[in-house]
Amino acid sequence: MTDVTKPGILPARPQFSSGPCAKRPGWDPTKFNLDVLGRSHRAKLGKARLKLAIDLTRKVLGVPDDYRIGIVPASDTGAVEMAMWSMLGARPVTCLAWESFGEGWVTDAVKQLKLNPTVLKAPYGELPDLKAVDFASDVIFTWNGTTSGVRAPNGDWIPADREGLTFADATSGAFAQDLPWDKLDVTTFSWQKVLGGEGGHGVLILSPRAVERLETYTPAWPLPKIFRMTKGGKLIEGIFTGETINTPSMLCVEDYIDALEWADGLGGWKALAARADANAAALNAWVEKTPWIENLAVDPATRSNTSVCLKITDPRADAETPKKIASLLEKENAALDINGYRDAPAGLRIWCGATVETADIEALTPWLDWAFETVISQ
């Protein structure tokens, strides 16, 4: 029988939201470079700070020198749709969907772009058959399913000699998982995830093959200004050196630079991944010994180390139980924003990304036990 005594120790930081995520340890906005505020982002200083953000992104993630990195509008969603609208239609399309955001890209391809893609789906907690993917087509997928806790195990399933382009929505995987750049042509993320940055900005990373597509193919549909990356058949290089398409929040950019400098000081993405691995391991150790809960991801090899999604298996629970647990823990200031995603199966979702401290995960688990027993006995 689980001890239902209320724990005496709260997590030092109860922010376990899966986006926007916890700020980095030691975050202090008073140390930001604020000289850029109130200035044009197109002034020399603004462009220099945006270029620094791009350069640090390349260094921390280990992005190859011949890949372009751009800061674009509308978070990860904007980056994905910018790429889809600009590059799809040249070849057949395959969409992989195993959670909410992957389903969204299917909707875009089918209903908006009307491309009649091949769609390979899997239920929440599983991956579709990766061996069935036809890489003569362009392939769109989420590297890490933020709403299901299921990630691609590696890049081995993607052939080096593929004919089509790969489009990887890596928003909750970037900076915490090994992204095989030679297998990825279009990679997107938002810095509000693993680095705990503020929302509203996306990052778009293009391989040379993706740039070639942009410069040799014109889609059949009109492109909004906010999606246009070429002019006169040539890439607008300024986008990838800090000349953003629209006005960014320079305060958010400074926040991102701060997080990147912290990450660089730790040792880059590998150090961040080690932090996320430790957090996920601490949470999973509790799950394995706890009878009322299980990991939503079926295969341990595909379990996310960032957005860990859990399902309650106790027969006394119902669809409202996770919501009640999340509400109770918020009132106690033990955990904030851990109810599962609205389109996902009822459950809990606990962010274990690099800005979270393992000690806080360890302090959280007794509260989860207490909240479950409290809710189930009401």
Coordinates of C-alpha atoms in Angstrom, one line a residue:
M1 CA 0.0 0.0 0.0
T2 CA 1.4 3.4 -1.0
D3 CA 2.2 5.7 1.9
V4 CA -0.3 8.5 1.6
T5 CA 1.4 10.8 4.0
K6 CA 1.9 14.2 2.4
P7 CA 5.6 14.6 1.5
G8 CA 7.6 17.2 3.5
I9 CA 9.9 18.3 0.7
L10 CA 8.8 20.2 -2.3
P11 CA 10.7 20.3 -5.6
A12 CA 12.9 23.5 -5.5
R13 CA 11.4 24.3 -9.0
P14 CA 8.0 22.9 -9.7
Q15 CA 8.0 23.9 -13.4
F16 CA 7.6 20.6 -15.3
S17 CA 5.7 22.0 -18.3
S18 CA 6.5 20.5 -21.7
G19 CA 6.6 24.0 -23.3
P20 CA 7.4 26.7 -22.5
C21 CA 9.7 24.8 -20.2
A22 CA 11.7 25.5 -17.1
K23 CA 14.3 28.2 -17.3
R24 CA 17.9 27.1 -17.0
P25 CA 19.4 26.7 -13.4
G26 CA 20.7 30.0 -12.3
W27 CA 18.7 32.0 -14.8
D28 CA 19.0 35.7 -14.1
P29 CA 17.5 38.2 -16.7
T30 CA 19.3 41.1 -15.0
K31 CA 22.5 39.8 -16.6
F32 CA 21.1 40.0 -20.2
N33 CA 22.6 42.4 -22.7
L34 CA 19.8 44.9 -22.9
D35 CA 21.5 47.4 -25.2
V36 CA 19.7 46.0 -28.1
L37 CA 16.2 46.8 -26.7
G38 CA 14.5 49.8 -28.2
R39 CA 16.7 49.5 -31.3
S40 CA 15.9 48.2 -34.7
H41 CA 16.7 44.5 -35.2
R42 CA 18.1 45.5 -38.5
A43 CA 20.6 47.9 -36.9
K44 CA 24.2 46.7 -36.7
L45 CA 23.9 45.6 -33.1
G46 CA 20.6 43.7 -33.6
K47 CA 21.9 41.8 -36.6
A48 CA 25.1 41.0 -34.7
R49 CA 23.1 39.5 -31.8
L50 CA 20.9 37.5 -34.1
K51 CA 24.0 36.2 -35.9
L52 CA 25.5 35.3 -32.5
A53 CA 22.4 33.3 -31.7
I54 CA 22.8 31.4 -35.1
D55 CA 26.5 30.8 -34.6
L56 CA 26.0 29.5 -31.0
T57 CA 23.2 27.2 -32.3
R58 CA 25.6 25.7 -34.8
K59 CA 28.3 25.2 -32.2
V60 CA 26.1 23.8 -29.4
L61 CA 24.2 21.4 -31.8
G62 CA 27.2 20.5 -33.9
V63 CA 25.5 21.5 -37.1
P64 CA 27.7 21.1 -40.2
D65 CA 29.2 24.2 -41.7
D66 CA 27.4 23.8 -45.0
Y67 CA 24.0 23.7 -43.4
R68 CA 22.0 27.0 -43.2
I69 CA 20.4 28.0 -39.9
G70 CA 17.7 30.6 -39.8
I71 CA 15.5 32.2 -37.1
V72 CA 11.9 32.3 -38.4
P73 CA 8.5 33.4 -37.2
A74 CA 5.8 31.5 -35.3
S75 CA 7.8 29.0 -33.3
D76 CA 8.3 25.4 -34.5
T77 CA 5.0 25.4 -36.2
G78 CA 6.0 28.3 -38.3
A79 CA 9.3 26.7 -39.2
V80 CA 7.7 23.4 -40.3
E81 CA 4.9 25.1 -42.3
M82 CA 7.4 27.4 -43.9
A83 CA 9.4 24.4 -45.2
M84 CA 6.4 22.4 -46.2
W85 CA 4.8 25.2 -48.2
S86 CA 8.1 26.1 -49.9
M87 CA 9.5 22.7 -50.8
L88 CA 6.8 20.1 -51.0
G89 CA 5.2 19.1 -54.3
A90 CA 8.4 18.3 -56.2
R91 CA 8.2 14.6 -55.3
P92 CA 5.6 12.3 -53.7
V93 CA 5.2 12.8 -50.0
T94 CA 5.1 10.4 -47.1
C95 CA 3.9 11.6 -43.6
L96 CA 4.6 9.7 -40.4
A97 CA 2.2 10.4 -37.5
W98 CA 2.3 8.9 -34.0
E99 CA 1.1 11.9 -32.0
S100 CA -0.7 15.2 -32.2
F101 CA 1.8 17.3 -34.0
G102 CA 2.6 14.7 -36.6
E103 CA -1.2 14.5 -37.2
G104 CA -1.1 18.2 -37.8
W105 CA 1.5 17.9 -40.6
V106 CA -0.7 15.2 -42.2
T107 CA -3.6 17.6 -42.1
D108 CA -1.5 20.3 -43.8
A109 CA -0.3 18.0 -46.5
V110 CA -3.8 16.5 -47.2
K111 CA -6.3 19.3 -46.7
Q112 CA -4.3 22.4 -47.2
L113 CA -1.6 21.5 -49.8
K114 CA -3.8 18.7 -51.3
L115 CA -0.7 16.5 -52.0
N116 CA -2.4 13.1 -51.5
P117 CA 0.5 11.8 -49.3
T118 CA 1.2 8.3 -48.2
V119 CA 0.4 8.3 -44.5
L120 CA 1.9 5.9 -42.0
K121 CA 0.3 6.1 -38.6
A122 CA 0.8 4.5 -35.2
P123 CA -1.3 4.9 -32.0
Y124 CA 0.0 6.9 -29.1
G125 CA 2.8 5.0 -27.5
E126 CA 4.1 3.4 -30.6
L127 CA 6.0 4.1 -33.8
P128 CA 4.8 3.3 -37.3
D129 CA 6.8 0.7 -39.3
L130 CA 9.9 2.7 -40.2
K131 CA 11.0 0.0 -42.7
A132 CA 7.9 0.7 -44.8
V133 CA 9.0 4.3 -45.5
D134 CA 9.6 5.0 -49.2
F135 CA 12.6 7.4 -49.3
A136 CA 12.0 8.1 -53.0
S137 CA 9.4 10.5 -51.6
D138 CA 9.8 13.5 -49.3
V139 CA 9.3 12.2 -45.7
I140 CA 7.8 14.3 -42.9
F141 CA 7.9 13.2 -39.2
T142 CA 8.4 14.3 -35.7
W143 CA 11.7 13.3 -34.3
N144 CA 10.4 13.3 -30.7
G145 CA 6.7 13.1 -30.2
T146 CA 6.1 15.8 -27.5
T147 CA 2.5 14.6 -26.9
S148 CA 3.2 10.9 -26.9
G149 CA 6.7 10.6 -25.4
V150 CA 7.8 8.4 -28.3
R151 CA 10.9 9.3 -30.3
A152 CA 12.8 8.0 -33.3
P153 CA 15.4 5.5 -31.9
N154 CA 18.2 6.8 -34.2
G155 CA 18.7 7.7 -37.8
D156 CA 19.7 4.2 -39.0
W157 CA 16.3 3.8 -40.7
I158 CA 17.0 6.8 -43.0
P159 CA 19.2 5.8 -46.0
A160 CA 22.2 8.0 -47.0
D161 CA 21.3 7.6 -50.7
R162 CA 17.7 8.7 -50.3
E163 CA 16.1 10.5 -53.3
G164 CA 13.6 12.6 -51.3
L165 CA 14.2 15.1 -48.6
T166 CA 13.6 14.4 -44.9
F167 CA 11.7 17.0 -42.8
A168 CA 12.2 16.4 -39.1
D169 CA 10.1 18.4 -36.6
A170 CA 12.7 18.1 -33.8
T171 CA 11.3 20.7 -31.4
S172 CA 11.5 18.7 -28.2
G173 CA 14.4 16.6 -29.3
A174 CA 17.0 19.3 -30.3
F175 CA 19.6 19.8 -27.7
A176 CA 18.7 16.6 -25.8
Q177 CA 19.0 13.9 -28.4
D178 CA 21.5 12.9 -31.1
L179 CA 20.3 14.4 -34.4
P180 CA 22.1 12.7 -37.3
W181 CA 22.6 15.7 -39.5
D182 CA 23.6 13.7 -42.6
K183 CA 20.2 12.0 -42.5
L184 CA 18.2 15.3 -42.0
D185 CA 17.5 17.8 -44.7
V186 CA 15.0 20.1 -43.0
T187 CA 15.2 20.3 -39.2
T188 CA 13.0 22.6 -37.1
F189 CA 12.7 23.4 -33.4
S190 CA 11.6 26.1 -31.0
W191 CA 14.0 27.3 -28.3
Q192 CA 11.1 27.2 -25.8
K193 CA 11.7 23.5 -25.3
V194 CA 15.0 22.0 -24.2
L195 CA 16.7 25.4 -23.6
G196 CA 13.7 26.8 -21.8
G197 CA 13.5 29.9 -23.9
E198 CA 10.6 32.2 -24.5
G199 CA 8.0 31.3 -27.1
G200 CA 7.2 32.7 -30.5
H201 CA 10.4 32.0 -32.5
G202 CA 11.3 29.0 -34.7
V203 CA 14.6 27.7 -36.0
L204 CA 14.9 26.2 -39.4
I205 CA 18.0 24.2 -40.4
L206 CA 18.6 23.3 -44.1
S207 CA 21.0 20.8 -45.6
P208 CA 22.6 21.6 -49.0
R209 CA 20.0 19.3 -50.6
A210 CA 17.2 21.3 -49.1
V211 CA 18.7 24.5 -50.4
E212 CA 19.0 23.0 -53.9
R213 CA 15.3 22.2 -53.7
L214 CA 14.4 25.7 -52.8
E215 CA 16.5 27.1 -55.7
T216 CA 15.3 24.7 -58.4
Y217 CA 11.6 24.2 -57.5
T218 CA 8.7 26.6 -57.5
P219 CA 5.5 25.3 -55.8
A220 CA 2.2 25.5 -57.6
W221 CA 0.5 27.5 -54.8
P222 CA 1.1 31.1 -53.8
L223 CA 3.5 31.7 -50.9
P224 CA 2.8 34.2 -48.2
K225 CA 5.7 36.7 -47.7
I226 CA 6.4 35.1 -44.3
F227 CA 7.2 31.8 -46.0
R228 CA 9.4 33.1 -48.9
M229 CA 13.1 32.0 -48.7
T230 CA 14.1 32.7 -52.3
K231 CA 14.2 35.6 -54.6
G232 CA 14.9 35.3 -58.3
G233 CA 15.6 31.6 -57.9
K234 CA 18.3 32.1 -55.3
L235 CA 18.2 31.6 -51.5
I236 CA 17.8 34.8 -49.5
E237 CA 21.0 34.3 -47.6
G238 CA 20.3 37.1 -45.2
I239 CA 17.7 35.0 -43.5
F240 CA 20.5 32.6 -42.4
T241 CA 22.8 35.3 -41.2
G242 CA 20.4 37.2 -38.9
E243 CA 18.3 39.2 -41.2
T244 CA 14.9 37.9 -40.1
I245 CA 11.8 38.0 -42.3
N246 CA 9.8 39.8 -39.7
T247 CA 10.5 41.6 -36.4
P248 CA 11.7 39.3 -33.7
S249 CA 11.6 39.9 -30.0
M250 CA 15.2 40.9 -29.2
L251 CA 14.5 40.2 -25.5
C252 CA 13.6 36.6 -26.4
V253 CA 16.8 36.5 -28.5
E254 CA 18.9 37.6 -25.6
D255 CA 17.2 34.9 -23.4
Y256 CA 18.1 32.3 -26.1
I257 CA 21.7 33.5 -26.2
D258 CA 21.9 33.2 -22.5
A259 CA 20.7 29.6 -22.6
L260 CA 23.1 28.8 -25.5
E261 CA 26.0 30.2 -23.6
W262 CA 25.0 28.1 -20.6
A263 CA 24.8 25.0 -22.8
D264 CA 28.1 25.8 -24.4
G265 CA 29.7 26.1 -21.0
L266 CA 28.4 22.7 -20.0
G267 CA 29.8 21.0 -23.1
G268 CA 27.2 21.4 -25.8
W269 CA 24.3 19.1 -26.7
K270 CA 25.9 16.0 -25.3
A271 CA 26.0 17.5 -21.9
L272 CA 22.4 18.6 -22.2
A273 CA 21.4 15.1 -23.3
A274 CA 23.1 13.6 -20.3
R275 CA 21.1 15.9 -18.0
A276 CA 17.9 14.9 -19.7
D277 CA 18.9 11.2 -19.6
A278 CA 19.5 11.5 -15.8
N279 CA 16.1 13.2 -15.3
A280 CA 14.2 10.6 -17.4
A281 CA 16.0 7.7 -15.6
A282 CA 15.0 9.1 -12.2
L283 CA 11.4 9.3 -13.3
N284 CA 11.4 5.9 -15.0
A285 CA 12.9 4.3 -11.9
W286 CA 9.9 5.4 -9.9
V287 CA 7.5 4.3 -12.7
E288 CA 9.0 0.8 -12.7
K289 CA 8.3 0.3 -9.0
T290 CA 4.9 2.0 -8.9
P291 CA 1.9 -0.2 -9.6
W292 CA -0.6 2.4 -10.6
I293 CA 1.3 4.0 -13.5
E294 CA 3.2 3.0 -16.7
N295 CA 5.1 4.7 -19.5
L296 CA 2.9 5.5 -22.5
A297 CA 5.8 4.6 -24.8
V298 CA 5.7 0.8 -25.2
D299 CA 9.3 0.2 -26.4
P300 CA 12.1 1.5 -24.0
A301 CA 14.3 2.1 -27.0
T302 CA 11.8 4.8 -28.3
R303 CA 11.0 6.5 -25.0
S304 CA 11.7 10.2 -24.9
N305 CA 14.2 11.6 -22.4
T306 CA 12.4 15.0 -22.5
S307 CA 8.6 14.8 -22.7
V308 CA 7.9 11.7 -20.6
C309 CA 4.2 10.7 -21.0
L310 CA 2.6 8.4 -18.5
K311 CA -0.7 6.5 -18.3
I312 CA -2.5 5.5 -15.1
T313 CA -3.4 1.8 -15.1
D314 CA -5.1 1.4 -11.8
P315 CA -8.7 0.2 -12.3
R316 CA -10.0 2.7 -9.8
A317 CA -8.9 5.6 -12.0
D318 CA -11.0 7.2 -14.7
A319 CA -10.3 9.8 -17.5
E320 CA -10.5 12.6 -15.0
T321 CA -7.9 11.2 -12.6
P322 CA -4.8 12.7 -14.3
K323 CA -6.5 16.2 -14.4
K324 CA -7.3 16.0 -10.7
I325 CA -3.8 14.9 -9.8
A326 CA -2.3 17.8 -11.8
S327 CA -4.7 20.3 -10.2
L328 CA -4.0 19.1 -6.7
L329 CA -0.2 19.2 -7.2
E330 CA -0.5 22.7 -8.7
K331 CA -2.3 23.9 -5.5
E332 CA 0.5 22.4 -3.4
N333 CA 3.1 24.0 -5.7
A334 CA 4.6 20.6 -6.1
A335 CA 4.2 20.4 -9.9
L336 CA 2.9 22.8 -12.5
D337 CA 1.3 21.9 -15.8
I338 CA 1.8 18.1 -15.8
N339 CA -1.6 17.1 -17.2
G340 CA -1.3 15.3 -20.5
Y341 CA -1.8 17.1 -23.8
R342 CA -5.4 17.8 -24.7
D343 CA -5.4 15.5 -27.8
A344 CA -3.4 12.7 -26.2
P345 CA -4.8 9.8 -24.1
A346 CA -5.6 10.8 -20.5
G347 CA -2.4 10.8 -18.5
L348 CA 0.4 12.8 -17.1
R349 CA 3.3 14.5 -19.0
I350 CA 6.4 15.4 -17.1
W351 CA 9.2 17.4 -18.7
C352 CA 12.6 16.0 -18.1
G353 CA 14.6 18.2 -20.4
A354 CA 18.0 19.6 -19.7
T355 CA 16.9 22.7 -17.7
V356 CA 15.2 20.5 -15.1
E357 CA 17.3 19.3 -12.1
T358 CA 17.3 15.6 -11.3
A359 CA 16.8 16.4 -7.6
D360 CA 13.5 18.0 -8.4
I361 CA 12.3 14.9 -10.3
E362 CA 13.3 12.8 -7.3
A363 CA 11.4 15.2 -5.0
L364 CA 8.4 15.1 -7.3
T365 CA 7.7 11.4 -7.3
P366 CA 6.5 11.1 -3.6
W367 CA 4.1 13.9 -4.4
L368 CA 2.8 11.9 -7.4
D369 CA 2.1 8.9 -5.1
W370 CA 0.4 11.1 -2.5
A371 CA -1.7 12.9 -5.1
F372 CA -2.9 9.7 -6.7
E373 CA -3.9 8.1 -3.4
T374 CA -5.6 11.4 -2.3
V375 CA -7.6 11.7 -5.5
I376 CA -8.5 8.0 -5.8
S377 CA -9.9 8.0 -2.2
Q378 CA -12.1 11.0 -2.7

